[in-house]
Amino acid sequence: MIPEFLSCLPAEIVHLIKGKSNVELFGVVSAAALCSYVVRKVFWTPFRLYFLAQYLPGLDLRKMGRWAVVTGATDGIGKEFARALASRGLDIVLISRSEEKLNTVKQEIIQDFQRTVKIIQADFMDTDIYDKIEKELSGMDIAVLVNNVGMAQTYVHFLETPNLHESNKDILSVNCLSMASMTGVVLPQMLERGRGVVINISSILSYMGSTHSSNYSATKAYNLVLSRNLSRTYKSRGVIIQSLTPGMIRTSLLNALIPSNDSVTKSAGV
Ligand SMILES: NC(=O)c1ccc[n+]([C@@H]2O[C@H](COP(=O)([O-])OP(=O)(O)OC[C@H]3O[C@@H](n4cnc5c(N)ncnc54)[C@H](OP(=O)(O)O)[C@@H]3O)[C@@H](O)[C@H]2O)c1
């Protein structure tokens, strides 16, 4: 007996499930759901991300606005984002803590891409910087926000972290509070205009966790979950919110995340 609401299905499918018992129907539906999950996760998503994406026309970011704001923009991944966004025709706001490095990256971007660059010096370990940043960004037509700034603690077990209490405060401020607060500063004006892109940098450790980088991997899980939640909340209002979960990338942060030489002898009990 086919329930009435299934009668809207194509005739071929109705024919397939006609006369089946509830248990058989349950089996057919479960198998179909499992197949569609496997096809999506194992074939379609990697095919779309790693193959199809390079041939599809990318988003025209200039249609999203004039400026891209990048936190932690003077080194590593943040600097590369700033340069890549400048090469796509956006003017850039660099936010980082070293004024000297900010000026160097600013000059490099002006020279290489002929874009306008504004710098904001701020230390994300401080929690009272956001009013100043909000004032500096006020009235700017921001297309893209890259929440990139991040730090890692020494590669040790949680209780062996030097200056544990201070270090906990710092990593939560830099890796988590920065993302929530910067998004709180920029997202309202993106929603008002009905366009914008927010890119949040998480890490592969957000899925795996790590006994030697407990706090770091937990902050990266925060980044991932916050992104997913915000994406679900604001997708329908024209703002794209994505997170990236990179594996190892050769930057200065990586040095804190990889074990030192003596950790090998220590773990061998020598
Ligand atoms: N590298 C990897 O393997 C890897 C893997 C997965 C995810 N990630 C994530 O990618 C992001 C960038 O990492 P990265 O490897 O590119 O790091 P990085 O090379 O160490 O660069 C970090 C940037 O953030 C700035 N910064 C650090 N602490 C700051 C603070 N308290 N206030 C203001 N600016 C600060 C640094 O400026 P200064 O030069 O002045 O310190 C620098 O510009 C992080 O969120 C990280 O968790 C990295």
PDB file of C-alpha atoms in Angstrom, residues 69-197:
ATOM      1  CA  VAL A  69      39.564  43.500   5.144  1.00  0.00           C
ATOM      2  CA  VAL A  70      42.173  40.931   6.201  1.00  0.00           C
ATOM      3  CA  THR A  71      43.193  40.272   9.816  1.00  0.00           C
ATOM      4  CA  GLY A  72      46.700  38.975  10.549  1.00  0.00           C
ATOM      5  CA  ALA A  73      47.656  40.310   7.146  1.00  0.00           C
ATOM      6  CA  THR A  74      51.411  40.828   7.388  1.00  0.00           C
ATOM      7  CA  ASP A  75      52.588  37.244   7.087  1.00  0.00           C
ATOM      8  CA  GLY A  76      51.685  33.708   6.014  1.00  0.00           C
ATOM      9  CA  ILE A  77      48.181  32.941   4.796  1.00  0.00           C
ATOM     10  CA  GLY A  78      46.758  36.397   5.627  1.00  0.00           C
ATOM     11  CA  LYS A  79      49.361  38.180   3.530  1.00  0.00           C
ATOM     12  CA  GLU A  80      48.658  35.840   0.603  1.00  0.00           C
ATOM     13  CA  PHE A  81      44.911  36.519   0.923  1.00  0.00           C
ATOM     14  CA  ALA A  82      45.565  40.274   0.888  1.00  0.00           C
ATOM     15  CA  ARG A  83      47.679  39.956  -2.259  1.00  0.00           C
ATOM     16  CA  ALA A  84      45.227  37.602  -3.995  1.00  0.00           C
ATOM     17  CA  LEU A  85      42.273  39.896  -3.253  1.00  0.00           C
ATOM     18  CA  ALA A  86      44.240  42.926  -4.478  1.00  0.00           C
ATOM     19  CA  SER A  87      44.996  41.013  -7.698  1.00  0.00           C
ATOM     20  CA  ARG A  88      41.209  40.496  -8.085  1.00  0.00           C
ATOM     21  CA  GLY A  89      40.726  44.285  -8.100  1.00  0.00           C
ATOM     22  CA  LEU A  90      39.806  45.032  -4.478  1.00  0.00           C
ATOM     23  CA  ASP A  91      41.291  47.739  -2.275  1.00  0.00           C
ATOM     24  CA  ILE A  92      42.703  46.305   0.914  1.00  0.00           C
ATOM     25  CA  VAL A  93      42.540  46.983   4.650  1.00  0.00           C
ATOM     26  CA  LEU A  94      45.397  45.240   6.459  1.00  0.00           C
ATOM     27  CA  ILE A  95      44.967  44.663  10.196  1.00  0.00           C
ATOM     28  CA  SER A  96      47.906  43.354  12.222  1.00  0.00           C
ATOM     29  CA  ARG A  97      50.042  44.271  15.190  1.00  0.00           C
ATOM     30  CA  SER A  98      53.409  45.355  13.769  1.00  0.00           C
ATOM     31  CA  GLU A  99      53.217  48.817  12.189  1.00  0.00           C
ATOM     32  CA  GLU A 100      56.519  48.254  10.419  1.00  0.00           C
ATOM     33  CA  LYS A 101      55.326  45.010   8.776  1.00  0.00           C
ATOM     34  CA  LEU A 102      51.985  46.636   7.898  1.00  0.00           C
ATOM     35  CA  ASN A 103      53.784  49.420   6.041  1.00  0.00           C
ATOM     36  CA  THR A 104      56.023  46.950   4.210  1.00  0.00           C
ATOM     37  CA  VAL A 105      53.074  44.825   3.001  1.00  0.00           C
ATOM     38  CA  LYS A 106      51.141  47.983   2.089  1.00  0.00           C
ATOM     39  CA  GLN A 107      53.995  49.172  -0.158  1.00  0.00           C
ATOM     40  CA  GLU A 108      54.320  45.716  -1.751  1.00  0.00           C
ATOM     41  CA  ILE A 109      50.606  45.619  -2.640  1.00  0.00           C
ATOM     42  CA  ILE A 110      50.589  49.180  -3.990  1.00  0.00           C
ATOM     43  CA  GLN A 111      53.642  48.423  -6.112  1.00  0.00           C
ATOM     44  CA  ASP A 112      52.471  45.011  -7.390  1.00  0.00           C
ATOM     45  CA  PHE A 113      48.738  45.651  -7.876  1.00  0.00           C
ATOM     46  CA  GLN A 114      48.248  49.453  -7.864  1.00  0.00           C
ATOM     47  CA  ARG A 115      45.411  49.247  -5.309  1.00  0.00           C
ATOM     48  CA  THR A 116      44.598  51.559  -2.412  1.00  0.00           C
ATOM     49  CA  VAL A 117      45.715  50.089   0.911  1.00  0.00           C
ATOM     50  CA  LYS A 118      44.698  51.193   4.404  1.00  0.00           C
ATOM     51  CA  ILE A 119      46.423  49.855   7.507  1.00  0.00           C
ATOM     52  CA  ILE A 120      45.035  49.435  11.012  1.00  0.00           C
ATOM     53  CA  GLN A 121      47.477  48.562  13.768  1.00  0.00           C
ATOM     54  CA  ALA A 122      45.825  46.375  16.416  1.00  0.00           C
ATOM     55  CA  ASP A 123      46.855  43.568  18.743  1.00  0.00           C
ATOM     56  CA  PHE A 124      44.100  40.931  18.884  1.00  0.00           C
ATOM     57  CA  MET A 125      45.333  39.816  22.306  1.00  0.00           C
ATOM     58  CA  ASP A 126      43.723  43.047  23.547  1.00  0.00           C
ATOM     59  CA  THR A 127      39.985  42.772  23.902  1.00  0.00           C
ATOM     60  CA  ASP A 128      39.210  46.507  23.740  1.00  0.00           C
ATOM     61  CA  ILE A 129      40.318  47.201  20.149  1.00  0.00           C
ATOM     62  CA  TYR A 130      36.987  46.703  18.389  1.00  0.00           C
ATOM     63  CA  ASP A 131      35.499  50.205  18.911  1.00  0.00           C
ATOM     64  CA  LYS A 132      38.617  51.652  17.288  1.00  0.00           C
ATOM     65  CA  ILE A 133      38.456  49.167  14.384  1.00  0.00           C
ATOM     66  CA  GLU A 134      34.730  49.844  13.917  1.00  0.00           C
ATOM     67  CA  LYS A 135      35.406  53.595  13.675  1.00  0.00           C
ATOM     68  CA  GLU A 136      38.214  53.051  11.162  1.00  0.00           C
ATOM     69  CA  LEU A 137      35.996  50.847   8.974  1.00  0.00           C
ATOM     70  CA  SER A 138      32.878  52.950   9.264  1.00  0.00           C
ATOM     71  CA  GLY A 139      31.308  53.948   5.936  1.00  0.00           C
ATOM     72  CA  MET A 140      33.599  51.669   3.880  1.00  0.00           C
ATOM     73  CA  ASP A 141      31.948  49.465   1.265  1.00  0.00           C
ATOM     74  CA  ILE A 142      33.416  46.135   2.424  1.00  0.00           C
ATOM     75  CA  ALA A 143      33.101  43.246  -0.031  1.00  0.00           C
ATOM     76  CA  VAL A 144      35.190  40.648   1.778  1.00  0.00           C
ATOM     77  CA  LEU A 145      36.247  40.022   5.361  1.00  0.00           C
ATOM     78  CA  VAL A 146      38.971  37.429   5.928  1.00  0.00           C
ATOM     79  CA  ASN A 147      39.093  36.395   9.581  1.00  0.00           C
ATOM     80  CA  ASN A 148      42.579  34.951   9.381  1.00  0.00           C
ATOM     81  CA  VAL A 149      44.489  36.060  12.472  1.00  0.00           C
ATOM     82  CA  GLY A 150      45.538  33.142  14.624  1.00  0.00           C
ATOM     83  CA  MET A 151      48.203  31.935  17.014  1.00  0.00           C
ATOM     84  CA  ALA A 152      49.248  28.548  18.365  1.00  0.00           C
ATOM     85  CA  GLN A 153      50.615  27.598  21.766  1.00  0.00           C
ATOM     86  CA  THR A 154      53.787  25.617  22.403  1.00  0.00           C
ATOM     87  CA  TYR A 155      53.399  21.969  21.300  1.00  0.00           C
ATOM     88  CA  VAL A 156      52.938  20.386  24.734  1.00  0.00           C
ATOM     89  CA  HIS A 157      50.169  18.800  26.820  1.00  0.00           C
ATOM     90  CA  PHE A 158      47.645  21.309  28.191  1.00  0.00           C
ATOM     91  CA  LEU A 159      49.027  21.597  31.750  1.00  0.00           C
ATOM     92  CA  GLU A 160      52.604  21.965  30.512  1.00  0.00           C
ATOM     93  CA  THR A 161      51.762  25.152  28.606  1.00  0.00           C
ATOM     94  CA  PRO A 162      54.032  27.946  29.844  1.00  0.00           C
ATOM     95  CA  ASN A 163      52.023  30.671  31.702  1.00  0.00           C
ATOM     96  CA  LEU A 164      48.873  28.610  31.254  1.00  0.00           C
ATOM     97  CA  HIS A 165      46.283  31.148  32.442  1.00  0.00           C
ATOM     98  CA  GLU A 166      47.672  34.061  30.456  1.00  0.00           C
ATOM     99  CA  SER A 167      48.204  31.813  27.445  1.00  0.00           C
ATOM    100  CA  ASN A 168      44.571  30.573  27.578  1.00  0.00           C
ATOM    101  CA  LYS A 169      43.313  34.145  27.558  1.00  0.00           C
ATOM    102  CA  ASP A 170      45.584  35.093  24.652  1.00  0.00           C
ATOM    103  CA  ILE A 171      44.692  32.188  22.372  1.00  0.00           C
ATOM    104  CA  LEU A 172      40.962  32.588  22.958  1.00  0.00           C
ATOM    105  CA  SER A 173      41.219  36.336  22.278  1.00  0.00           C
ATOM    106  CA  VAL A 174      43.266  35.973  19.101  1.00  0.00           C
ATOM    107  CA  ASN A 175      41.639  32.865  17.593  1.00  0.00           C
ATOM    108  CA  CYS A 176      38.005  33.127  18.743  1.00  0.00           C
ATOM    109  CA  LEU A 177      37.078  36.585  19.986  1.00  0.00           C
ATOM    110  CA  SER A 178      38.707  38.204  16.932  1.00  0.00           C
ATOM    111  CA  MET A 179      36.463  36.209  14.577  1.00  0.00           C
ATOM    112  CA  ALA A 180      33.236  36.846  16.471  1.00  0.00           C
ATOM    113  CA  SER A 181      33.973  40.540  17.030  1.00  0.00           C
ATOM    114  CA  MET A 182      35.261  41.345  13.536  1.00  0.00           C
ATOM    115  CA  THR A 183      32.214  39.608  12.075  1.00  0.00           C
ATOM    116  CA  GLY A 184      30.056  41.631  14.462  1.00  0.00           C
ATOM    117  CA  VAL A 185      31.669  44.822  13.139  1.00  0.00           C
ATOM    118  CA  VAL A 186      31.461  44.061   9.406  1.00  0.00           C
ATOM    119  CA  LEU A 187      28.441  41.780   8.902  1.00  0.00           C
ATOM    120  CA  PRO A 188      25.694  44.345   9.699  1.00  0.00           C
ATOM    121  CA  GLN A 189      26.696  46.607   6.817  1.00  0.00           C
ATOM    122  CA  MET A 190      27.014  43.599   4.451  1.00  0.00           C
ATOM    123  CA  LEU A 191      23.483  42.546   5.391  1.00  0.00           C
ATOM    124  CA  GLU A 192      22.230  46.091   4.868  1.00  0.00           C
ATOM    125  CA  ARG A 193      23.588  46.022   1.295  1.00  0.00           C
ATOM    126  CA  GLY A 194      22.553  42.386   0.770  1.00  0.00           C
ATOM    127  CA  ARG A 195      26.027  41.306  -0.417  1.00  0.00           C
ATOM    128  CA  GLY A 196      29.423  40.321   0.923  1.00  0.00           C
ATOM    129  CA  VAL A 197      31.744  37.404   1.626  1.00  0.00           C
TER     130      VAL A 197
END
